Each structure stands twice: as C-alpha cells, then as structure tokens.
XYZ file of C-alpha atoms in Angstrom:
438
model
C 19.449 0.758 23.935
C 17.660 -2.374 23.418
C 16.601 -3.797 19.965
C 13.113 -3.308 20.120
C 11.585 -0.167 21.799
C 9.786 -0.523 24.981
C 6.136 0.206 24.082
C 3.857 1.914 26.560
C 0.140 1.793 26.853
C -1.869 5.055 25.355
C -3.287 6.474 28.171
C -4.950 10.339 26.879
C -8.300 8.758 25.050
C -8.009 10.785 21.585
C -4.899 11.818 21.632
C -2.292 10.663 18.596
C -1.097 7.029 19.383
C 2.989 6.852 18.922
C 4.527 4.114 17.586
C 5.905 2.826 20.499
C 2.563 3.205 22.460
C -0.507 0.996 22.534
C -3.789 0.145 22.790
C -6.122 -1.820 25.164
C -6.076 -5.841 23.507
C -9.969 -4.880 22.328
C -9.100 -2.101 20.027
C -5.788 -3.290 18.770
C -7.619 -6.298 17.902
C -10.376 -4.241 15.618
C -7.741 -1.815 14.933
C -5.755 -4.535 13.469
C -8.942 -5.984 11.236
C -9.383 -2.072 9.781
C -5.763 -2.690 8.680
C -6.864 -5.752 6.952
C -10.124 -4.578 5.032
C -7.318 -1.276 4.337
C -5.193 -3.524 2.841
C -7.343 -6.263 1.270
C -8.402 -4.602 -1.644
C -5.104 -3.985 -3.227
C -3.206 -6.623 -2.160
C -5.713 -9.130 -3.583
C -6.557 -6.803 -6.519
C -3.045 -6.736 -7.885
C -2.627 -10.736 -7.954
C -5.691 -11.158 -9.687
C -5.005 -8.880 -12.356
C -1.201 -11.066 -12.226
C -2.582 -14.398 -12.438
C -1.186 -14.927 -8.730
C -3.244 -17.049 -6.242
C -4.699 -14.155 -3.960
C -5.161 -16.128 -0.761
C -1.173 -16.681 -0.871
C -0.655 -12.912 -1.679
C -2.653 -12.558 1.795
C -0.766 -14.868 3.841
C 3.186 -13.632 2.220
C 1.928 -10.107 2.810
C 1.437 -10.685 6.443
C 4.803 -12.190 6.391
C 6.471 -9.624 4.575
C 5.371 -7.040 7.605
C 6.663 -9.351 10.256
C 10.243 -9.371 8.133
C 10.263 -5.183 7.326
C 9.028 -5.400 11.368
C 12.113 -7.115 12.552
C 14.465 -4.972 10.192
C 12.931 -1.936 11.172
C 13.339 -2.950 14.650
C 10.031 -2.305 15.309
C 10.086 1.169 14.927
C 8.282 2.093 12.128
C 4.514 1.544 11.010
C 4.106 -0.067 8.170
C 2.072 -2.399 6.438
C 3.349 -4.584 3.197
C 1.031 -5.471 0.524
C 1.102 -6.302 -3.181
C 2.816 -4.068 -5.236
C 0.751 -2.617 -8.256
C 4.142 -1.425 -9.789
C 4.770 -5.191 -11.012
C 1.292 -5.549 -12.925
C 2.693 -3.946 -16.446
C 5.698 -6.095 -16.485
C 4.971 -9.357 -15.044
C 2.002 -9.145 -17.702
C 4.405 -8.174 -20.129
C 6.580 -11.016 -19.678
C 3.994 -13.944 -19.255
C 1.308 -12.440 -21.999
C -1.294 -12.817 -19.160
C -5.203 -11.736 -19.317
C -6.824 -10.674 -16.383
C -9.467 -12.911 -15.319
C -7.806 -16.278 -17.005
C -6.985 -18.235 -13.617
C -4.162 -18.491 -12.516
C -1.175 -17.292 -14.707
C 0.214 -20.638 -16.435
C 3.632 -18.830 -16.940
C 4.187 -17.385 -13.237
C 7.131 -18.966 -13.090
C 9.097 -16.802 -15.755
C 7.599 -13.647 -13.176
C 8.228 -14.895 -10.030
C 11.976 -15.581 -11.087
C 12.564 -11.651 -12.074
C 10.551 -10.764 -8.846
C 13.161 -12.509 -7.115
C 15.868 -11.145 -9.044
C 14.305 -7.041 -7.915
C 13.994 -7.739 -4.752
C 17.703 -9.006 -3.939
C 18.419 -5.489 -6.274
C 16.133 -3.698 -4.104
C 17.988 -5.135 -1.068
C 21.539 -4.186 -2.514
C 20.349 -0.820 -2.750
C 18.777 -1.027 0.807
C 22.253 -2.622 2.161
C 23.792 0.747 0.612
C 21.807 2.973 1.805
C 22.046 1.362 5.593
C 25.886 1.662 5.422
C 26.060 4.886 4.129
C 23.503 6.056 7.162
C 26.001 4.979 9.700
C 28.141 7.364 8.464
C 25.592 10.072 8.418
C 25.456 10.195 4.689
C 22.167 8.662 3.561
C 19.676 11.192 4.403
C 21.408 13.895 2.302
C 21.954 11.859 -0.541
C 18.075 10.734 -1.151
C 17.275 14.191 0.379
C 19.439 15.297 -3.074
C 18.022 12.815 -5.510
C 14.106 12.510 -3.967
C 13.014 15.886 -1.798
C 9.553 16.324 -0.721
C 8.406 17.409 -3.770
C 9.227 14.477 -5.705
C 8.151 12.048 -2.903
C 4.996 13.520 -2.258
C 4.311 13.935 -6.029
C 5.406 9.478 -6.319
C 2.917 9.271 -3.141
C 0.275 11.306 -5.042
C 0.251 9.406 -7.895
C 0.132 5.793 -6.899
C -3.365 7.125 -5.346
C -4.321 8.800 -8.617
C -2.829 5.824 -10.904
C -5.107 3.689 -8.437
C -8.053 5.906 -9.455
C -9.395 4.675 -12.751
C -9.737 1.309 -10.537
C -11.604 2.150 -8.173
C -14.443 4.219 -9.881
C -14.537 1.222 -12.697
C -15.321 -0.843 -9.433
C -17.491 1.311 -8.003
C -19.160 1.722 -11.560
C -18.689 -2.134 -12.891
C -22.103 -2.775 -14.002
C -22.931 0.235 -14.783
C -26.531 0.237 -13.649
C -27.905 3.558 -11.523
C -28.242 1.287 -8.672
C -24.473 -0.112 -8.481
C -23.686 3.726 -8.667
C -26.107 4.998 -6.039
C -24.796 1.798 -3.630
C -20.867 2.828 -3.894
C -22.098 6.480 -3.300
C -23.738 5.135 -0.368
C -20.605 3.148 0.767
C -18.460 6.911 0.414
C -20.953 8.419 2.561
C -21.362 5.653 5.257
C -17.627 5.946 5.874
C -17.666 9.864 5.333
C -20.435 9.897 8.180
C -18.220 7.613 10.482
C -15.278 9.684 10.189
C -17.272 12.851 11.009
C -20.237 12.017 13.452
C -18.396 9.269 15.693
C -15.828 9.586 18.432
C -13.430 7.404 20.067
C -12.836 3.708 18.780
C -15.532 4.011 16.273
C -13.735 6.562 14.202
C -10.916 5.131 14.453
C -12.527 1.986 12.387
C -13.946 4.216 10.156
C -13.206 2.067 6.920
C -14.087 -1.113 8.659
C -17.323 0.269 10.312
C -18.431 1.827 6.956
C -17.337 -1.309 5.105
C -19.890 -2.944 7.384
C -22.905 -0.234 6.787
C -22.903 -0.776 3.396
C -22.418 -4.618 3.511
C -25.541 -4.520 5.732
C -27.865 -1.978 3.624
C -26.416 -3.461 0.100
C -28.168 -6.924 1.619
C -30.649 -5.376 2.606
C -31.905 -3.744 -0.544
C -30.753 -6.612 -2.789
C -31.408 -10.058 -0.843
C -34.517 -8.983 1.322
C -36.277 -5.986 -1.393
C -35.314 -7.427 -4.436
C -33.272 -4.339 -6.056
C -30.205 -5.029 -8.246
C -28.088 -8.107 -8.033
C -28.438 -9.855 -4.480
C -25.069 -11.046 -2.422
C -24.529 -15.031 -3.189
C -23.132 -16.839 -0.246
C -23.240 -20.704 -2.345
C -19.151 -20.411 -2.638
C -19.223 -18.968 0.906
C -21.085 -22.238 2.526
C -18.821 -24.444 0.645
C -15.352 -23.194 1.123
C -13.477 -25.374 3.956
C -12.227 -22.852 7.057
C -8.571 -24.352 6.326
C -6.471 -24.893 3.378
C -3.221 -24.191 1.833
C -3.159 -21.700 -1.066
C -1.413 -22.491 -4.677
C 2.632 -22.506 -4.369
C 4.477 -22.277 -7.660
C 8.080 -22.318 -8.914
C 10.148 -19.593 -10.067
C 12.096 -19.866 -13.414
C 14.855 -17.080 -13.815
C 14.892 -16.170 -17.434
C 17.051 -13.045 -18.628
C 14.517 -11.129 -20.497
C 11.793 -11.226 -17.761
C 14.690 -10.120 -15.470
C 15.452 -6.926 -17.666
C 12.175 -5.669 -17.526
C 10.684 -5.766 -13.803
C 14.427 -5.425 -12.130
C 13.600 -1.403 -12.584
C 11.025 -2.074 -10.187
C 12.903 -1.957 -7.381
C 13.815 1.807 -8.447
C 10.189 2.460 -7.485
C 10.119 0.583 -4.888
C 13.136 2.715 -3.552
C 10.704 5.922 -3.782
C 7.189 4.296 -2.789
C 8.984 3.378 0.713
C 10.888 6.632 1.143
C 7.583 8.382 0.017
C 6.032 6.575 2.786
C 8.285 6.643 5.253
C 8.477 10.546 4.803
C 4.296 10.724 5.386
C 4.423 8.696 8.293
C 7.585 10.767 9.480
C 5.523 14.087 9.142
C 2.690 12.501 10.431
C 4.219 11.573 13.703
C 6.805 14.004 14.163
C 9.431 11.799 14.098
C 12.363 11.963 12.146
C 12.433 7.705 10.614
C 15.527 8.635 8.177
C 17.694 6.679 10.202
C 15.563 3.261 9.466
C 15.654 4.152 5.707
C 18.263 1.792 4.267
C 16.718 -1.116 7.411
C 13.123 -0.891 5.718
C 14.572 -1.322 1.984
C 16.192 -4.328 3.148
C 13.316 -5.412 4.882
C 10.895 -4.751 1.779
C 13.319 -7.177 -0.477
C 13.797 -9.346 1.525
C 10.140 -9.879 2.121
C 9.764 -9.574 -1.825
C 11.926 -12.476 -2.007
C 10.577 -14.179 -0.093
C 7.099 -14.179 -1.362
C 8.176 -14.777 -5.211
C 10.239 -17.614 -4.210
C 7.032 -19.571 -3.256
C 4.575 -17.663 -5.714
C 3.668 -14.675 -3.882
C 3.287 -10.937 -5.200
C 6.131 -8.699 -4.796
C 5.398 -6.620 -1.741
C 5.942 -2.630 -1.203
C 4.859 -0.625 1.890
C 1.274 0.197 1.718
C -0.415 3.441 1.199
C -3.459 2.426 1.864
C -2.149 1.853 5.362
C -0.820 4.944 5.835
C -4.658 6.882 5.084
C -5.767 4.652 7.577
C -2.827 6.080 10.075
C -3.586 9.412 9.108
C -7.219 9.153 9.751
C -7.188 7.495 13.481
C -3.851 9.044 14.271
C -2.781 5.669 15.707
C 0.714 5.284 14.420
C 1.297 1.975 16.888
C 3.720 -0.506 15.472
C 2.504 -3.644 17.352
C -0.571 -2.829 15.641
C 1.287 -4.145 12.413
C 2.193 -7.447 13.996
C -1.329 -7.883 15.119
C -2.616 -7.251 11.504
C 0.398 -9.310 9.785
C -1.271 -12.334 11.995
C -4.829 -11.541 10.910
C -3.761 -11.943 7.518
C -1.869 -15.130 7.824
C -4.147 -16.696 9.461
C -6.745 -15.652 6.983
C -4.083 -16.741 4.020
C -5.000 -20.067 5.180
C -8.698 -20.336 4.999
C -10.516 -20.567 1.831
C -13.580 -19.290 3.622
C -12.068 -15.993 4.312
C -11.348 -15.381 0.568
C -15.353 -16.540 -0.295
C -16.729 -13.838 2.404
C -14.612 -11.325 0.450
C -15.695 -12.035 -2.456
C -18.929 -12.020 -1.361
C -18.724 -8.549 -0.966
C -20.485 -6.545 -3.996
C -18.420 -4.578 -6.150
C -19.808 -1.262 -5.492
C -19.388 -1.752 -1.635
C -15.554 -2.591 -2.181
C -15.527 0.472 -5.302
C -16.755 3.080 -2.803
C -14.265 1.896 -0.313
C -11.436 1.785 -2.644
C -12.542 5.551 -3.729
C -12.045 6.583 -0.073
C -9.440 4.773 0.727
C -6.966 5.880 -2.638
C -7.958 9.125 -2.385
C -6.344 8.801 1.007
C -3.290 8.029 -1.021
C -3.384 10.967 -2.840
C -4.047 13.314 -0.157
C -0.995 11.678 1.843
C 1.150 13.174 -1.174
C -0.063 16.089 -0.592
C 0.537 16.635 2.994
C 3.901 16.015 2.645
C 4.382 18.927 0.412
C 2.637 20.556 3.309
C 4.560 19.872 6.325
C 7.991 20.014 3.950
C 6.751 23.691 3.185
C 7.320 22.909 -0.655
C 7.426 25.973 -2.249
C 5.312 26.251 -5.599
C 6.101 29.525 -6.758
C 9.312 27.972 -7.717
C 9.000 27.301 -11.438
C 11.469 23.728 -10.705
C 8.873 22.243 -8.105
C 6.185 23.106 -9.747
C 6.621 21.640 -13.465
C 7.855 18.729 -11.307
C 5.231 18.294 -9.522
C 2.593 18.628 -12.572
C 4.455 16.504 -14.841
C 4.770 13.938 -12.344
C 1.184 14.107 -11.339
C -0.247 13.729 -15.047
C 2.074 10.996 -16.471
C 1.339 8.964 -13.137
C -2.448 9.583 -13.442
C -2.674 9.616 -17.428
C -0.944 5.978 -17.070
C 1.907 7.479 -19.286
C 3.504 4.280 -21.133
C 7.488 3.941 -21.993
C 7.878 0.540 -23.938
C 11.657 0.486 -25.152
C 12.500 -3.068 -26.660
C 12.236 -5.576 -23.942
C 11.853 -2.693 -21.484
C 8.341 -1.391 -20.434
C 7.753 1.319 -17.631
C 3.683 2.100 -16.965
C 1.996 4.779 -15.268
C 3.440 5.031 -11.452
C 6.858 3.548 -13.187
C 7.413 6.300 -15.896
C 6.029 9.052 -12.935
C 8.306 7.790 -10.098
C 11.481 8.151 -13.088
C 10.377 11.281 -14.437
C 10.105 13.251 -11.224
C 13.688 12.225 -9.817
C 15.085 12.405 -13.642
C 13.678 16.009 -14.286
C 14.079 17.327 -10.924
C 17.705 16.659 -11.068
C 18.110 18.479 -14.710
C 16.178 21.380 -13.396
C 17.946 21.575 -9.645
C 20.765 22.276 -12.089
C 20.078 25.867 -12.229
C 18.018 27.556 -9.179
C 15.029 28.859 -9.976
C 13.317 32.010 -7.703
C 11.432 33.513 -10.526
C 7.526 32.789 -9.879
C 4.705 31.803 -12.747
C-alpha cells in the first residue's frame, strides 16, 4: 500500500467527490479559491483581534495544511486556519486591544503557542501509538462520543455567531443591514437555483454578487458608504509579511497550554463530520492529524503565525458541494501562500465591505453549527436519554453564552469552558446509565 492514495478523476457529474478522486484542473482551481474566501474570514479575523500580522496568518495557514496533508498521508480533507480558541488567552497574557496594530508583546504569546502545540503533538504521538494497537478509537470514543463532539462542533459555530451578525450589523445603518441580508440571499439563491460547478462555488459566487451589487449601489448610486480601492492601487503585488520572535515565559505557558485540550476535540469533532459525511471511517488517521495540527502550530508561532486548528468553515463548504477531494487542499494551501506574500491580496480583502463579509460569515458559521448537528444525526444520538441531553444543552449554552472560567493565572472562554464541560460532565453522568426519558 503506497503512502499516498492513488487519486482518480470524478467521472459521474453531481455525484459526491471522494477524497481520493478529483476534479478537471478548471474546477479544482475555483474549487480551491471557494476554500480560500471559506477560510479567509476567520483565519484573518482571529489575528487581528491577536495583534498578529494577518497576511502571515495566510501564508502559515497554507503551510500548516501541506504539513497535517503529509501526516495524514493525504487522506483526509482538511483545511488549517487560525484558531479562535487562542484569542482569550493570548489577550490575556499580552493585555492586547483589538484594533492597536500589531501586538507589541507577541512574543510572550507566540512562546506558549509553541509550548501547546508540541503538548498537542505529545498527545497526538499517543494517540497514533495507541491506534496501532487498536486502542485509540475506543478510548476517545469513551471520553468524546458523538454527542459531545457534535455539541464542541456546534458551538464553535454558535460562539462564532455574535461575530458575524456584529459584522454584518457594524454600522448599524438600515442599509449595511439590508446589504448583508442581500449577501445571505445571493448565496442562498446559488445554492438552490444553480447546478453543477456553480453550486459548488456557492460562497465564492455569492461573495461575488454582493461585491458587485454593494458597488453598485454605493460607488455608482451614491447609497451608504462606497468601496475605497486608494490602499488597493498602492499595495505592491509582492512582499514579505511581519516575522516576530517568540519569548517562552512560564505564566503565558500555563494559560494557553489547555488549548491544545480543545484542539484535541475541534479535530476529532471534525474529523467525525467529515467521516459521516463521506462514509468513511478516518479513526485510523486520528492520532496522524493531531500530530500534524501541532506540528503545523509550531511551526507558525515559531515565526509569528496564529496557532492553527482544522477548519470548520471548510468542512460547510464540503458539506455543501459534496466534494470531499484532498488534492483540493493542496491546491488551496498554495492559493494561500502565494497570496501570504502579496500585500495587494490583503488590500482587495479589505476592500470588501463589512456587510458583504458579515452576511457571508452568517452563512458560512451557521454551516458550523449545522455540521454539529449532523453528526448527532448520522451517530443516531439518542435525546430521550436524560445524560445526552443535559450534555448537549449545557454544552451548547456555555459555548454560545461565551461562559468565562478565570482561575488565577488560568482563563478558559466560551468554546474553551464548552469543549471541558461536555467531556467533564459527560463522564460524571456516563457514570450511571440513564433510559428514563424527560
């Protein structure tokens, strides 16, 4: 059995993609750009709320997937972006305001970030040995079932929800409001009304739309706040983004090392959607794509990068256009190095208003959430069991409600204090079988 699989060209038009398929060079190629826009918002979201140089959080997240990729052996679909679980405690540790610049202590974060990921690897290296043995899957099948996964999955879409409705709604004029409606329904009416290659580009396509009516009613009519393209026409098309230096200091280290404990769940979460999405059983590559994630989170703090987890946002896509591909992921890492290394590429983005990008992110995080929930669905999760139940609602409000644990020098946020809760209560309650229904 060779390393890599041997990948086979898609030949029913419509039919589910498999990741060791592909498609013709034309639609991988715009396949590989939805990826991107999928992607974008988060991963350059989460370092500007850090203080992190976002066109460097493009280029190590592209990177990153070509690292999980060769772990993985190519055999599972993934994309890695910037991880939203290290926003509480790398602001924690550097006292950083959103929308400062750059992050003057980064350093002092980038050090700890380190430190999870080779933690997050350990675990990963544990988990790989113990699957040779056959052992893995029923240990994390113990300690994280379906119903805590998909409840982990669910919330990292609803956590993300308060941030994309404040984009959609940041001015907070009727027109911003009316324009990110208008961005839901452009992609709502791509998904539906198209066929073929065009649906499967929904997000890009109706990221397009609404680019082109926004401009339209701003630029050439003269409603709301028109698109500025000044930092656009003076970017250069090349450049290198802003490296920094980690500093390992103990007390940073104490509070975002528990990252990687989310980490752990966000990729098995993730690896279980795409599993039940494709049919496949991706167990066996469980303990190869932790490695792969810290070693890729390593590597992008040790030059100033975000840490990286597998991407949600991603996986809507997947679910949407039912291309599950893994080449596609190579094709898309490329995209975004390339575009990591042009200072142009970050001005168009920009450039894009805030209630196009808001109505986007709506979609796109509610695909999140919805993810969650399907893999309660195909896992058969039974709710009239009082234990799955109270874990799934607690898990669901503390993750959405942004339920805050600060302890000392340790701080767990929203998707942290969620991701701990479910696998902490569902163990006290598996305790004692429940059959009994509310």
């Amino acid at each position: 059995m060779s390393y890599f699989p041997t990948w086979r060209k898609q030949t029913t038009p419509g039919a589910i993609v498999a990741p060791d398929e592909y498609l013709p060079v034309g639609q991988t190629l715009l396949m590989g750009a939805q990826h991107v826009v999928a992607m974008f918002g988060s991963t350059v979201l989460a370092p500007l709320l850090m203080g992190f140089d976002a066109n460097l959080a493009i280029l190590m997240s592209g990177i990153g997937t070509l690292i999980f990729f060769l772990f993985v052996k190519g055999r599972v679909p993934s994309y890695l972006g910037s991880s939203f679980a290290f926003i509480g405690g790398v602001v924690s540790v550097t006292g950083y305001t959103a929308g400062a610049g750059l992050n003057p202590n980064i350093g002092v974060a980038l050090g700890a970030i380190i430190m999870c990921g080779l933690v997050y690897t350990l675990i990963g290296v544990l988990v790989w040995a113990l699957n040779t043995k056959g052992h893995a899957s029923a240990w994390i099948e113990k300690l994280m079932p379906p119903v805590v996964t998909g409840a982990i999955v669910a919330v990292i879409g609803l956590n993300l929800a308060p941030i994309a409705a404040q984009g959609a709604m940041a001015s907070g004029t009727t027109f911003d409001a009316l324009m990110s409606i208008m961005t839901i329904f452009c992609v709502g009416l791509v998904a539906v009304f198209t066929k073929g290659s065009v649906q499967r580009l929904l997000i890009l396509v109706g990221l397009m739309v609404s680019y082109v009516v926004y401009f339209f009613f701003t630029n050439m009519l003269g409603y709301g706040k028109p698109i500025d393209f000044t930092e656009l026409q003076a970017a250069p098309w090349f450049g290198l983004p802003t490296l920094s230096t980690p500093k390992f200091e103990l007390g940073a280290i104490t509070v975002i090392v528990p990252v990687a404990v989310i980490l752990v769940a966000e990729n098995l979460g993730h690896i279980r959607a795409v599993s039940a999405m494709t049919g496949q059983d991706l167990d066996q590559y469980l303990g190869r794509a932790f490695v792969g994630d810290g070693v890729a989170t390593m590597v992008s703090g040790s030059v100033g990068g975000t840490g990286v987890t597998t991407y949600a946002e991603n996986i809507g896509v997947m679910a949407v256009t039912r291309v599950y591909s893994t080449l596609l992921f190579v094709v898309t890492a490329f995209f975004a190095i390339i575009l990591g290394f042009s200072p142009k590429f970050g001005a168009l983005i920009h450039s894009i208003p805030g209630p196009v990008l808001g109505g986007v992110s709506v979609v796109v995080f509610g695909l999140i959430a919805v993810a969650g929930a399907r893999i309660w669905v195909i896992n058969n999760v039974d709710f009239s069991d009082n234990k799955n139940l109270i874990v799934a609602a607690v898990t669901l409000i503390m993750g959405a409600g942004n339920f805050t644990l600060d302890m000392g020098g340790f701080r767990l946020e929203g998707i942290g204090t969620a991701t701990f809760g479910a696998i902490i209560l569902y163990a006290l309650l598996n305790r004692k079988k429940s059959d009994e229904p509310i």
